[in-house]
Coordinates of C-alpha atoms in Angstrom, one line a residue:
X1 CA 0.0 0.0 0.0
X2 CA 1.5 3.3 -1.0
X3 CA 1.8 6.5 1.1
X4 CA -0.4 8.2 -1.4
X5 CA -3.3 6.2 0.0
X6 CA -2.5 7.2 3.6
X7 CA -2.3 10.9 2.7
X8 CA -5.6 11.1 0.8
X9 CA -8.0 9.0 2.9
X10 CA -8.3 9.8 6.6
X11 CA -4.5 10.3 6.7
X12 CA -2.5 9.7 9.8
X13 CA 0.0 12.5 10.1
X14 CA 3.5 11.3 9.0
X15 CA 5.7 10.8 12.1
X16 CA 2.8 9.9 14.3
X17 CA 3.4 7.5 17.2
X18 CA 0.8 6.0 19.6
X19 CA 1.7 4.8 23.1
X20 CA -1.2 2.7 24.4
X21 CA -1.4 2.5 28.2
X22 CA -4.2 -0.1 28.3
X23 CA -2.0 -2.9 29.4
X24 CA 0.5 -3.1 32.3
X25 CA 3.4 -2.7 29.8
X26 CA 2.8 0.3 27.5
X27 CA 2.7 -0.6 23.8
X28 CA 4.2 1.7 21.2
X29 CA 3.1 1.8 17.6
X30 CA 4.7 3.8 14.8
X31 CA 3.2 5.4 11.7
X32 CA 3.5 2.4 9.4
X33 CA 2.2 0.0 12.0
X34 CA -0.8 2.2 12.7
X35 CA -1.7 2.5 9.0
X36 CA -1.3 -1.2 8.4
X37 CA -3.6 -2.0 11.2
X38 CA -6.2 0.5 10.0
X39 CA -6.1 -1.0 6.5
X40 CA -6.3 -4.5 7.9
X41 CA -9.6 -3.5 9.7
X42 CA -11.0 -1.9 6.6
X43 CA -10.1 -4.9 4.4
X44 CA -11.5 -7.3 7.0
X45 CA -14.8 -5.4 7.0
X46 CA -15.0 -5.3 3.2
X47 CA -14.4 -9.1 3.0
X48 CA -17.5 -9.6 5.2
X49 CA -19.6 -8.2 2.3
X50 CA -21.9 -6.2 4.7
X51 CA -24.5 -3.8 3.2
X52 CA -23.0 -0.5 2.1
X53 CA -22.5 2.0 5.0
X54 CA -23.3 -0.6 7.7
X55 CA -23.4 0.4 11.3
X56 CA -20.5 -1.1 13.3
X57 CA -20.5 -1.0 17.1
X58 CA -17.3 -0.4 19.2
X59 CA -17.3 -0.9 22.9
X60 CA -14.1 -0.5 24.8
X61 CA -11.6 1.5 26.8
X62 CA -9.6 4.1 25.0
X63 CA -6.9 2.1 23.2
X64 CA -4.9 1.5 20.0
X65 CA -7.5 -1.2 19.2
X66 CA -10.4 1.2 19.5
X67 CA -8.7 4.0 17.5
X68 CA -7.5 1.9 14.6
X69 CA -10.8 0.0 14.4
X70 CA -12.7 3.2 14.3
X71 CA -10.6 4.6 11.5
X72 CA -10.7 1.3 9.7
X73 CA -14.5 1.6 9.8
X74 CA -14.2 5.0 8.1
X75 CA -11.9 3.6 5.3
X76 CA -14.4 0.8 4.6
X77 CA -17.1 3.5 4.3
X78 CA -19.1 2.0 7.1
X79 CA -20.5 3.9 10.1
X80 CA -19.0 3.8 13.6
X81 CA -21.3 3.4 16.6
X82 CA -19.2 3.9 19.8
X83 CA -21.1 2.8 22.8
X84 CA -20.9 4.0 26.4
X85 CA -20.1 1.0 28.5
X86 CA -20.8 2.8 31.8
X87 CA -24.6 2.9 31.3
X88 CA -27.0 0.1 32.3
X89 CA -27.0 -3.0 30.0
X90 CA -30.5 -2.3 28.8
X91 CA -29.4 1.1 27.5
X92 CA -26.4 -0.5 25.7
X93 CA -28.8 -3.0 24.1
X94 CA -31.1 -0.1 23.1
X95 CA -28.4 1.8 21.3
X96 CA -27.2 -1.4 19.5
X97 CA -30.7 -2.3 18.3
X98 CA -31.8 1.3 17.6
X99 CA -28.8 1.8 15.3
X100 CA -29.2 -1.6 13.7
X101 CA -25.5 -2.5 14.1
X102 CA -24.3 -5.4 11.9
X103 CA -21.2 -6.2 14.0
X104 CA -19.7 -5.2 17.3
X105 CA -16.0 -5.0 18.3
X106 CA -15.4 -4.9 22.0
X107 CA -13.1 -5.6 25.0
X108 CA -13.6 -8.9 26.6
X109 CA -14.9 -7.2 29.8
X110 CA -17.9 -5.9 27.8
X111 CA -19.0 -8.8 25.7
X112 CA -21.8 -9.6 28.1
X113 CA -23.4 -6.3 27.1
X114 CA -23.9 -7.4 23.5
X115 CA -27.1 -9.3 22.6
X116 CA -26.5 -12.8 21.5
X117 CA -28.0 -12.3 18.1
X118 CA -25.5 -9.5 17.1
X119 CA -22.2 -10.8 15.6
X120 CA -19.3 -10.0 18.0
X121 CA -15.5 -9.8 17.6
X122 CA -13.5 -9.4 20.8
X123 CA -10.2 -7.5 20.7
X124 CA -7.0 -9.4 21.4
X125 CA -8.5 -12.8 20.6
X126 CA -7.9 -15.4 17.8
X127 CA -11.2 -14.3 16.2
X128 CA -9.9 -10.7 16.0
X129 CA -6.6 -11.8 14.5
X130 CA -8.4 -13.9 11.9
X131 CA -10.7 -11.0 11.1
X132 CA -7.8 -8.7 10.2
X133 CA -6.9 -8.8 6.6
X134 CA -3.4 -7.6 5.5
X135 CA -4.1 -8.1 1.8
X136 CA -4.4 -5.1 -0.5
X137 CA -7.9 -3.8 -1.1
X138 CA -9.8 -1.3 -3.1
X139 CA -11.2 1.6 -1.1
X140 CA -14.9 2.2 -1.9
X141 CA -15.8 5.6 -3.4
X142 CA -16.5 8.2 -0.8
X143 CA -20.1 9.5 -0.7
X144 CA -20.0 12.5 1.6
X145 CA -23.6 12.0 2.5
X146 CA -22.9 8.5 4.0
X147 CA -23.2 8.2 7.7
X148 CA -19.7 8.2 9.4
X149 CA -20.9 7.8 13.0
X150 CA -23.9 7.5 15.2
X151 CA -23.0 8.8 18.7
X152 CA -25.5 8.4 21.5
X153 CA -26.1 11.3 23.9
X154 CA -28.3 11.0 26.9
X155 CA -29.5 14.6 26.7
X156 CA -31.6 15.7 29.6
X157 CA -34.6 13.4 29.5
X158 CA -35.7 10.1 28.0
X159 CA -33.8 7.4 26.2
X160 CA -30.5 8.1 24.5
X161 CA -30.7 9.8 21.1
X162 CA -28.4 8.8 18.3
X163 CA -26.8 11.8 16.6
X164 CA -26.1 11.0 12.9
X165 CA -23.0 12.6 11.4
X166 CA -22.1 12.4 7.7
X167 CA -18.6 11.8 6.2
X168 CA -18.7 15.3 4.7
X169 CA -19.4 16.9 8.1
X170 CA -16.6 15.0 9.9
X171 CA -14.1 15.7 7.1
X172 CA -14.9 19.4 7.3
X173 CA -14.5 19.3 11.0
X174 CA -11.1 17.6 10.9
X175 CA -9.7 19.4 7.9
X176 CA -11.1 22.9 8.2
X177 CA -13.2 23.4 11.3
X178 CA -10.7 23.1 14.1
X179 CA -9.7 26.5 15.5
X180 CA -6.8 26.2 17.9
X181 CA -3.3 27.6 18.2
X182 CA -0.9 25.5 16.2
X183 CA 2.4 24.9 17.8
X184 CA 5.1 23.4 15.6
X185 CA 7.6 21.6 17.8
X186 CA 10.2 18.9 17.0
X187 CA 7.9 16.6 19.0
X188 CA 4.3 17.3 20.0
X189 CA 3.1 15.0 22.8
X190 CA -0.7 14.7 23.4
X191 CA -2.2 13.1 26.4
X192 CA -5.7 11.6 25.9
X193 CA -8.1 10.3 28.5
X194 CA -11.6 11.5 27.4
X195 CA -13.8 8.6 26.6
X196 CA -13.9 7.7 22.9
X197 CA -17.6 6.8 23.1
X198 CA -18.4 10.5 23.1
X199 CA -17.8 12.8 20.2
X200 CA -15.5 15.2 22.2
X201 CA -13.1 12.3 22.8
X202 CA -13.2 11.1 19.2
X203 CA -12.7 14.7 17.9
X204 CA -9.8 15.2 20.3
X205 CA -7.8 12.1 19.1
X206 CA -8.8 12.4 15.5
X207 CA -7.8 16.1 15.3
X208 CA -4.4 15.1 16.5
X209 CA -4.0 12.1 14.1
X210 CA -5.6 13.4 10.9
X211 CA -4.7 16.4 8.8
X212 CA -2.5 17.6 11.6
X213 CA -0.2 20.6 11.2
X214 CA 1.7 19.4 14.2
X215 CA 5.1 17.8 13.6
X216 CA 6.0 14.3 14.9
X217 CA 2.8 13.6 16.9
X218 CA 3.1 11.3 19.9
X219 CA -0.3 10.4 21.2
X220 CA -0.4 8.9 24.8
X221 CA -3.7 7.0 25.2
X222 CA -5.0 6.4 28.7
X223 CA -7.7 3.8 28.9
X224 CA -9.8 6.0 31.2
X225 CA -9.4 9.0 33.3
X226 CA -7.7 8.9 36.7
X227 CA -6.5 12.3 38.1
X228 CA -3.3 11.0 39.8
X229 CA -2.3 8.8 36.9
X230 CA -2.9 11.7 34.5
X231 CA -0.5 14.0 36.4
X232 CA 2.1 11.2 36.5
X233 CA 1.9 10.6 32.7
X234 CA 2.3 14.3 32.0
X235 CA 5.6 14.2 33.9
X236 CA 6.7 10.8 32.5
X237 CA 6.1 11.6 28.9
X238 CA 6.7 15.3 29.0
X239 CA 3.4 16.1 27.4
X240 CA 3.1 19.4 25.5
X241 CA -0.7 19.3 24.9
X242 CA -3.4 18.0 27.2
X243 CA -7.1 17.7 26.4
X244 CA -9.8 16.9 28.9
X245 CA -13.2 18.2 30.1
X246 CA -13.3 21.0 32.6
X247 CA -14.5 18.9 35.6
X248 CA -11.6 16.5 35.1
X249 CA -9.2 19.4 35.5
X250 CA -11.0 20.3 38.7
X251 CA -10.3 16.8 39.9
X252 CA -6.6 17.1 39.0
X253 CA -6.3 20.3 40.9
X254 CA -7.4 18.5 44.1
X255 CA -4.2 16.4 43.9
X256 CA -2.1 19.2 45.3
X257 CA 0.6 16.9 46.8
X258 CA 1.3 15.3 43.5
X259 CA 1.0 18.5 41.5
X260 CA 3.7 20.0 43.7
X261 CA 6.0 17.0 43.1
X262 CA 5.5 16.6 39.3
X263 CA 7.3 18.4 36.6
X264 CA 4.6 20.0 34.5
X265 CA 6.7 22.5 32.7
X266 CA 6.4 20.6 29.4
X267 CA 2.7 21.5 29.0
X268 CA 2.2 24.5 26.6
X269 CA -1.5 24.1 25.6
X270 CA -4.5 23.0 27.6
X271 CA -7.9 22.3 25.9
X272 CA -10.8 22.1 28.3
X273 CA -13.7 20.6 26.2
X274 CA -17.4 19.7 26.6
X275 CA -18.2 22.2 29.3
X276 CA -17.7 25.8 30.4
X277 CA -14.3 26.5 32.1
X278 CA -14.8 29.3 34.6
X279 CA -12.2 32.0 34.9
X280 CA -11.3 30.8 38.5
X281 CA -10.5 27.4 37.1
X282 CA -8.3 28.8 34.4
X283 CA -6.4 30.9 36.9
X284 CA -6.0 27.9 39.3
X285 CA -4.5 25.9 36.4
X286 CA -1.7 28.5 35.9
X287 CA -0.5 28.0 39.5
X288 CA 0.7 24.5 38.6
X289 CA 1.1 24.6 34.8
X290 CA 3.4 27.5 34.8
X291 CA 4.7 27.3 31.2
X292 CA 1.2 27.2 29.5
X293 CA 1.0 29.5 26.5
X294 CA -2.8 29.1 26.0
X295 CA -5.8 27.6 27.7
X296 CA -8.7 27.1 25.3
X297 CA -12.3 26.2 26.1
X298 CA -13.8 25.4 22.7
X299 CA -17.6 25.3 22.5
X300 CA -19.4 22.7 20.6
X301 CA -21.8 19.8 21.0
X302 CA -22.4 16.3 19.5
X303 CA -24.9 17.9 17.2
X304 CA -22.9 21.0 16.1
X305 CA -19.2 20.2 16.1
X306 CA -16.9 23.2 16.5
X307 CA -18.5 26.6 16.3
X308 CA -16.1 29.3 17.6
X309 CA -12.5 30.1 17.1
X310 CA -10.2 33.2 17.0
X311 CA -11.1 36.6 15.7
X312 CA -10.3 37.1 12.0
X313 CA -8.7 40.5 12.8
X314 CA -6.4 39.0 15.5
X315 CA -8.2 40.7 18.4
X316 CA -7.3 38.8 21.5
X317 CA -10.1 36.5 22.8
X318 CA -11.3 37.3 26.3
X319 CA -10.5 34.3 28.6
X320 CA -14.1 33.4 29.3
X321 CA -15.3 33.9 25.8
X322 CA -16.2 30.9 23.6
X323 CA -14.7 32.9 20.7
X324 CA -15.7 34.3 17.4
X325 CA -17.7 32.2 14.8
X326 CA -15.5 30.1 12.6
X327 CA -15.4 30.6 8.8
X328 CA -18.4 29.1 7.1
X329 CA -20.3 28.9 10.5
X330 CA -23.3 31.2 10.9
X331 CA -24.7 31.9 14.3
X332 CA -27.5 34.0 15.8
X333 CA -29.3 34.5 19.1
X334 CA -33.1 34.2 19.4
X335 CA -35.1 36.6 21.5
X336 CA -34.2 34.5 24.6
X337 CA -30.5 34.6 23.8
X338 CA -30.4 30.9 22.8
X339 CA -27.7 30.2 20.2
X340 CA -28.7 28.9 16.8
X341 CA -26.0 27.4 14.5
X342 CA -25.8 26.7 10.8
X343 CA -22.6 24.9 9.8
X344 CA -21.2 22.2 7.6
X345 CA -20.7 20.1 10.8
X346 CA -24.2 20.0 12.2
X347 CA -25.9 16.6 12.5
X348 CA -27.7 14.9 9.6
X349 CA -30.5 13.6 11.8
X350 CA -31.3 11.8 14.9
X351 CA -31.5 8.1 14.1
X352 CA -35.1 6.9 14.0
X353 CA -36.2 10.3 15.5
X354 CA -37.2 12.6 12.6
X355 CA -39.7 14.3 15.0
X356 CA -36.8 15.2 17.4
X357 CA -34.7 16.5 14.5
X358 CA -37.5 18.6 13.2
X359 CA -38.1 20.1 16.7
X360 CA -34.3 20.9 17.0
X361 CA -34.1 22.7 13.6
X362 CA -35.4 26.1 12.4
X363 CA -37.2 26.3 9.1
X364 CA -34.1 28.0 7.5
X365 CA -31.7 25.3 8.7
X366 CA -30.3 26.4 12.0
X367 CA -29.8 24.0 14.9
X368 CA -31.2 25.2 18.1
X369 CA -28.5 24.5 20.8
X370 CA -30.5 25.3 23.9
X371 CA -27.5 27.2 25.2
X372 CA -27.8 30.9 26.2
X373 CA -25.1 33.3 25.0
X374 CA -24.3 37.0 24.9
X375 CA -22.2 38.7 22.3
X376 CA -19.9 41.8 22.7
X377 CA -19.2 44.6 20.3
X378 CA -16.2 42.7 18.8
X379 CA -18.3 39.7 18.0
X380 CA -17.0 37.4 20.8
X381 CA -19.6 35.1 22.3
X382 CA -20.0 34.3 26.0
X383 CA -21.7 31.2 27.4
X384 CA -24.3 32.0 30.1
X385 CA -25.7 28.5 30.7
X386 CA -28.3 26.0 29.5
X387 CA -31.8 27.4 28.8
X388 CA -33.0 24.4 30.8
X389 CA -30.9 25.4 33.8
X390 CA -32.2 29.0 33.8
X391 CA -35.0 29.5 36.3
X392 CA -37.1 32.4 37.5
X393 CA -37.3 33.6 41.1
X394 CA -39.9 36.3 41.8
X395 CA -40.0 37.1 38.1
X396 CA -36.2 37.5 37.8
X397 CA -34.3 35.3 35.4
X398 CA -31.5 33.4 37.2
X399 CA -28.6 32.0 35.3
X400 CA -26.7 29.5 37.6
X401 CA -23.4 30.3 35.9
X402 CA -23.5 33.9 37.1
X403 CA -23.8 32.9 40.7
X404 CA -21.3 30.0 40.3
X405 CA -18.6 32.3 39.0
X406 CA -18.9 34.4 42.2
X407 CA -18.9 31.4 44.5
X408 CA -16.0 29.9 42.6
X409 CA -14.0 33.1 43.2
X410 CA -13.9 32.4 46.9
X411 CA -10.4 31.2 47.6
X412 CA -11.3 27.9 49.3
X413 CA -13.8 26.9 46.6
X414 CA -12.8 24.5 43.9
X415 CA -16.1 24.4 42.1
X416 CA -19.8 25.0 42.7
X417 CA -23.2 24.3 41.2
X418 CA -26.4 26.3 41.7
X419 CA -29.8 24.7 41.2
X420 CA -33.3 26.1 41.3
X421 CA -35.8 24.4 43.7
X422 CA -39.5 25.0 43.2
X423 CA -41.2 27.4 45.6
X424 CA -44.9 28.2 45.9
X425 CA -44.3 32.0 46.2
X426 CA -41.2 32.8 44.2
X427 CA -41.5 30.1 41.5
X428 CA -38.0 28.8 42.3
X429 CA -35.3 29.7 44.8
X430 CA -31.5 29.2 44.2
X431 CA -29.5 26.7 46.3
X432 CA -25.8 25.9 46.0
X433 CA -23.5 22.9 46.4
X434 CA -19.8 23.5 46.8
X435 CA -16.6 21.4 46.6
X436 CA -13.6 22.9 48.4
X437 CA -9.9 22.7 47.3
X438 CA -8.0 19.9 48.9
X439 CA -6.9 20.8 52.4
X440 CA -9.0 24.0 52.2
X441 CA -11.1 25.1 55.2
X442 CA -14.3 27.1 54.9
X443 CA -17.8 27.0 56.2
X444 CA -21.0 27.3 54.3
X445 CA -21.8 30.4 56.2
X446 CA -18.5 32.1 55.2
X447 CA -19.1 31.3 51.6
X448 CA -22.7 32.5 51.7
X449 CA -21.6 35.8 53.4
X450 CA -19.0 36.3 50.6
X451 CA -21.7 35.6 48.0
X452 CA -24.2 38.0 49.5
X453 CA -21.7 40.8 49.0
X454 CA -21.2 40.1 45.3
X455 CA -24.6 39.1 43.8
X456 CA -28.0 40.7 43.4
X457 CA -30.4 39.9 46.3
X458 CA -32.6 37.6 44.2
X459 CA -29.4 35.6 43.3
X460 CA -28.4 34.8 46.9
X461 CA -28.5 31.0 47.5
X462 CA -30.9 30.3 50.2
X463 CA -28.6 27.6 51.5
X464 CA -25.2 26.3 50.6
X465 CA -24.1 22.7 51.2
X466 CA -20.4 21.6 51.1
X467 CA -19.8 18.2 49.6
X468 CA -16.4 16.3 49.5
X469 CA -16.9 15.9 45.8
X470 CA -19.6 17.1 43.5
X471 CA -21.3 14.2 41.7
X472 CA -20.6 13.8 38.0
X473 CA -22.3 12.2 35.0
X474 CA -20.6 9.4 33.1
X475 CA -18.7 11.9 30.9
X476 CA -17.5 13.9 33.8
X477 CA -19.9 16.8 33.9
X478 CA -21.5 18.0 37.1
X479 CA -24.7 16.0 37.6
X480 CA -27.1 18.9 38.1
X481 CA -30.2 16.7 38.0
X482 CA -28.9 14.6 40.9
X483 CA -28.0 17.7 42.9
X484 CA -31.4 19.1 42.4
X485 CA -33.0 15.9 43.8
X486 CA -30.5 16.0 46.7
X487 CA -31.4 19.6 47.6
X488 CA -35.0 18.7 47.7
X489 CA -34.3 15.7 49.9
X490 CA -32.2 17.7 52.3
X491 CA -34.8 20.5 52.5
X492 CA -37.5 17.9 53.2
X493 CA -35.4 16.3 56.0
X494 CA -35.1 19.8 57.6
X495 CA -38.8 20.4 57.0
X496 CA -37.9 23.5 55.0
X497 CA -40.3 22.5 52.2

């Protein structure tokens, strides 16, 4: 197989190396080995003579197997369906049946999740070795309207919904749509731990491997996130770029003993994806990552892909801004301030849910994000929160992020979450949960007193609870729904409601 093939069809950047940390002994793979494995997966799929653009499930930890299988699916012109293995078995089965997968690849730990009537190939087995085909093969023609992936997102209510993305959309995202400072080093070392069953994780690793302007990419793949392990791997591999979601960074900052011991001076760029990164968090990061050139907090969703980047006139982006709309991306705010996006990267549909797709789109082709933004005179957009999270108290609109940013600025506070609890008179009242920095000491009364001095009277949390750790969803975001239920339970126990 010639290099021309590699460079024209989901190309791996020349000089790329992957270190897979899934096993006890790290496994290292070079550029040629990576491409040969991807081609072996693609050829193996084509030998099966499945229907054109078949859905192929992948269930597993972040790994070389997962990555190369996923890209092999692309080269065979099939559609990848990465599945979240942390949800209940019945939800896994729902996603596999809903997407009508024809075959599933998985780690041995997860084969019990796959219904018996769906063909299954387990990684690192004789069956997998026999499946791989190292013969030459003819790449099918690329129809950019083919489905490249179906990624399930739980949303806020109901069963998971499968977001359908086309080949054309993903190619634009990878080749044109990423807006991020490009650092050309002799060696660029990325550390990845975000789960590959979510689009943020896939985009992170694929951005680094495909169409990359970076030189000599070395991707360190952690099977899953662990804060202490993450810090150690930065030090061990002298990582220059780290990508993770904002709550994961909050967990890292709790490990102060290890942060003070580790050499983190190699890190130059930090990308905090999938959720808003408050200014307090960004400033806390710089206490330990002292050589960082830029902290970016890109905005996007499974449905939209990347939306914002740098300003075309070079105007510096405010730290807490999502950025300026990318080229070929059109945005607007409706009367409530909800962002609407039209872009080459927006979803093609929700699988088997045309009703939901129609509800999510405007008549003129904009996707309704459900996220509230403001925009300044330079065209920079600022995230205010989810429209679903906003609540009214005595007729006043309350955006939790505004109160959270104040609470988070209290020195002892690592992160906070504000929820609205129904009230017969006010409609809702704000309450807050707080997680302190490791070894920090503060009382709820002290934090509330500080907050009272810095927010409007209607924004004052009626009560603040301090928890050792704020609960998170399976992708690491603060579990606001659980905290709302917990607040109601605590208030009932105290006979406050």
